[in-house]
Amino acid sequence: MSTMLDVSRAAERLLAAERVLILTHRRPDGDTIGSAAALCRVLRQKGKEAWVLPNEDITPRLSFLLEGLTAPEGTAPGLIAAVDIADTQLLPPSAAALGDRVDLCLDHHPSNTGYARELLLHPKAAATGEVVFQVMEAMDARPDGKIWEALYIAVATDTGCFRFSNTTPLAHRIAADAIAAGLDFLPHNRTFFEAKSKNRFLIERKMFDSMVFSPDGRVCCAWLDRDWLNAIGATDDDLDNLSTLTMSLEDVQCGIILTQNKKDKAYKVSVRTHKPADASRICAGFGGGGHARAAGCTVDLPAEAACKALMAAAAEEIASC
Amino acid sequence: MSTMLDVSRAAERLLAAERVLILTHRRPDGDTIGSAAALCRVLRQKGKEAWVLPNEDITPRLSFLLEGLTAPEGTAPGLIAAVDIADTQLLPPSAAALGDRVDLCLDHHPSNTGYARELLLHPKAAATGEVVFQVMEAMDARPDGKIWEALYIAVATDTGCFRFSNTTPLAHRIAADAIAAGLDFLPHNRTFFEAKSKNRFLIERKMFDSMVFSPDGRVCCAWLDRDWLNAIGATDDDLDNLSTLTMSLEDVQCGIILTQNKKDKAYKVSVRTHKPADASRICAGFGGGGHARAAGCTVDLPAEAACKALMAAAAEEIASC
């Protein structure tokens, strides 16, 4: 298990190193990349040779943050720091061999497995960006525009633009400071919270078209067939978080999305609920499980029949609450 | 014209009054109601007899903010304060007779006409809630939970949950302080930024279904027929801001929404653009006008023909930029 550090001790460790190599997680999001970019730039300001290990999964809308920061092949690592990585299984292929060599991890996931030698963990932070911000303050660093941009993206993306339940006062304060320092946040808000790809649009339209409701409007169900998904060339990214869309409808207490598998043509089912209905109880009846608000299962039935069975189970769960 | 006041002078004026009657604007939004509620509660803390004039247009999702605060009929006004009201024409019917008797206006609209005797105007504030917050600080008031809730709703709704270009550092700081004071912001974020009525859902689905794109994907157009809108019982509120939805699509530079009029069956056209295309130039060719990013016109043609003509004009405008 890791030795737990506080903010000032973590800052000391980083300042004591000459070289730092920063790792980000697989399927990187705004928080891991924003945190890595901010930390790397702060360390360079402090005279360190700091790099971010290239992450082969990075998407174009995030890669600009690492311009000039990604480690050339063969860079000697020095201190190895992981940001926003809860488990070595989440390391990207490029970093897989470094899992047991991580010196310091900065994170906010309560599920952090303690794989790093030392760990600074703020489980109530909305984003690892908040942890990096505090380390930066402890170093008495003066963030420039690019550091503010990286920190803003880290906290804004992990809070759904300050909308989700995890949003903290510190997330808002970082945004306030970033904007006061002159950050042009609008293009980022547009990229991360507004822009919708053509495929995503087609998928949402298809989903809305197939949506069926229980008579009382409290359960809604929609499905996507694999032939159609293949026809438009849908990626897994395009299908991300679809079930949350069902939950934005007034009166809906339980939203169910069925996506046909690539291989066996059965339907992968994602269930979301508002309190008090329990999604895991609904899925348990179909051999699945998960959490109270979000759960899943697999159903090997035609879409209409699967929908009917799942909606009946959901109605029963709602009635029992 | 109004005499301009600074924050401390405005606070003095309010503290010097024994009774204060607060006015809100027609078709009230979260900022006018949140600002009024916060100001009223702060003044009561300071021992004043403060009331908010009832606003007949208030919707259920905002009316809870004024519980216990709305003035009983026949309340002697004392000092009359208007919040977030740029012009006497925006007074609701209940306040129409008071237009030339407003003693103090707190506002953030650059277009404020200066109708009040004295005016505290912060044209760069994202919301009048920011102005009220500063007046409250100048009074050295200690906001309770209900005041934080009202201020949060004021700044969050006027910034689209901290997403729009007008978002200020102070808006974020008010949110940070409100959350730090214990505000349960999630139900409000859900009500104002997530929940979608069944009618709104049906309208968006219809709009997405009718959407056509130019070959390069940069222009998109959709229409809604009156017979169908009547059939689902759509209100004007349900149709609010539909054209912004077209603008969230990647690649779309110009979004055009046609809504058939109630009376003459012609189509009311709403055009939105991203820089540099100019929406007002597109609409000018159809006898309309407006601003660079948002403009409108009326077209008396069948939907398909109107769409075709408007899309051609939009493509021409984009090509000329």
mmCIF file of C-alpha atoms in Angstrom, chain B residues 22-29 32-33 36 52-59 62-63 66 70-71 83 85 90-95:
data_model
loop_
_atom_site.group_PDB
_atom_site.id
_atom_site.type_symbol
_atom_site.label_atom_id
_atom_site.label_comp_id
_atom_site.label_asym_id
_atom_site.label_seq_id
_atom_site.Cartn_x
_atom_site.Cartn_y
_atom_site.Cartn_z
ATOM 1 C CA ILE B 22 -39.119 44.914 -4.881
ATOM 2 C CA LEU B 23 -40.226 44.613 -8.521
ATOM 3 C CA THR B 24 -39.326 41.801 -10.955
ATOM 4 C CA HIS B 25 -39.656 41.688 -14.738
ATOM 5 C CA ARG B 26 -42.302 40.285 -17.064
ATOM 6 C CA ARG B 27 -41.851 36.598 -18.022
ATOM 7 C CA PRO B 28 -39.581 36.310 -14.974
ATOM 8 C CA ASP B 29 -36.395 34.246 -15.112
ATOM 9 C CA THR B 32 -34.924 38.520 -11.565
ATOM 10 C CA ILE B 33 -36.692 36.201 -9.072
ATOM 11 C CA ALA B 36 -35.509 39.757 -5.651
ATOM 12 C CA VAL B 52 -41.599 41.358 -3.465
ATOM 13 C CA LEU B 53 -44.532 42.512 -5.597
ATOM 14 C CA PRO B 54 -46.425 39.441 -6.895
ATOM 15 C CA ASN B 55 -45.579 38.684 -10.539
ATOM 16 C CA GLU B 56 -48.507 37.061 -12.378
ATOM 17 C CA ASP B 57 -46.203 35.437 -14.950
ATOM 18 C CA ILE B 58 -44.129 33.434 -12.463
ATOM 19 C CA THR B 59 -43.712 29.719 -13.277
ATOM 20 C CA LEU B 62 -39.388 29.664 -9.600
ATOM 21 C CA SER B 63 -42.336 30.496 -7.339
ATOM 22 C CA LEU B 66 -40.833 33.874 -3.154
ATOM 23 C CA THR B 70 -44.803 38.310 -1.835
ATOM 24 C CA ALA B 71 -46.469 41.521 -0.785
ATOM 25 C CA VAL B 83 -34.121 44.184 -9.961
ATOM 26 C CA ILE B 85 -35.473 45.298 -15.198
ATOM 27 C CA LEU B 90 -40.672 44.991 -19.096
ATOM 28 C CA LEU B 91 -42.672 45.528 -15.909
ATOM 29 C CA PRO B 92 -45.370 42.897 -15.395
ATOM 30 C CA PRO B 93 -49.014 44.079 -15.410
ATOM 31 C CA SER B 94 -49.040 44.159 -11.588
ATOM 32 C CA ALA B 95 -46.286 46.795 -11.625
#
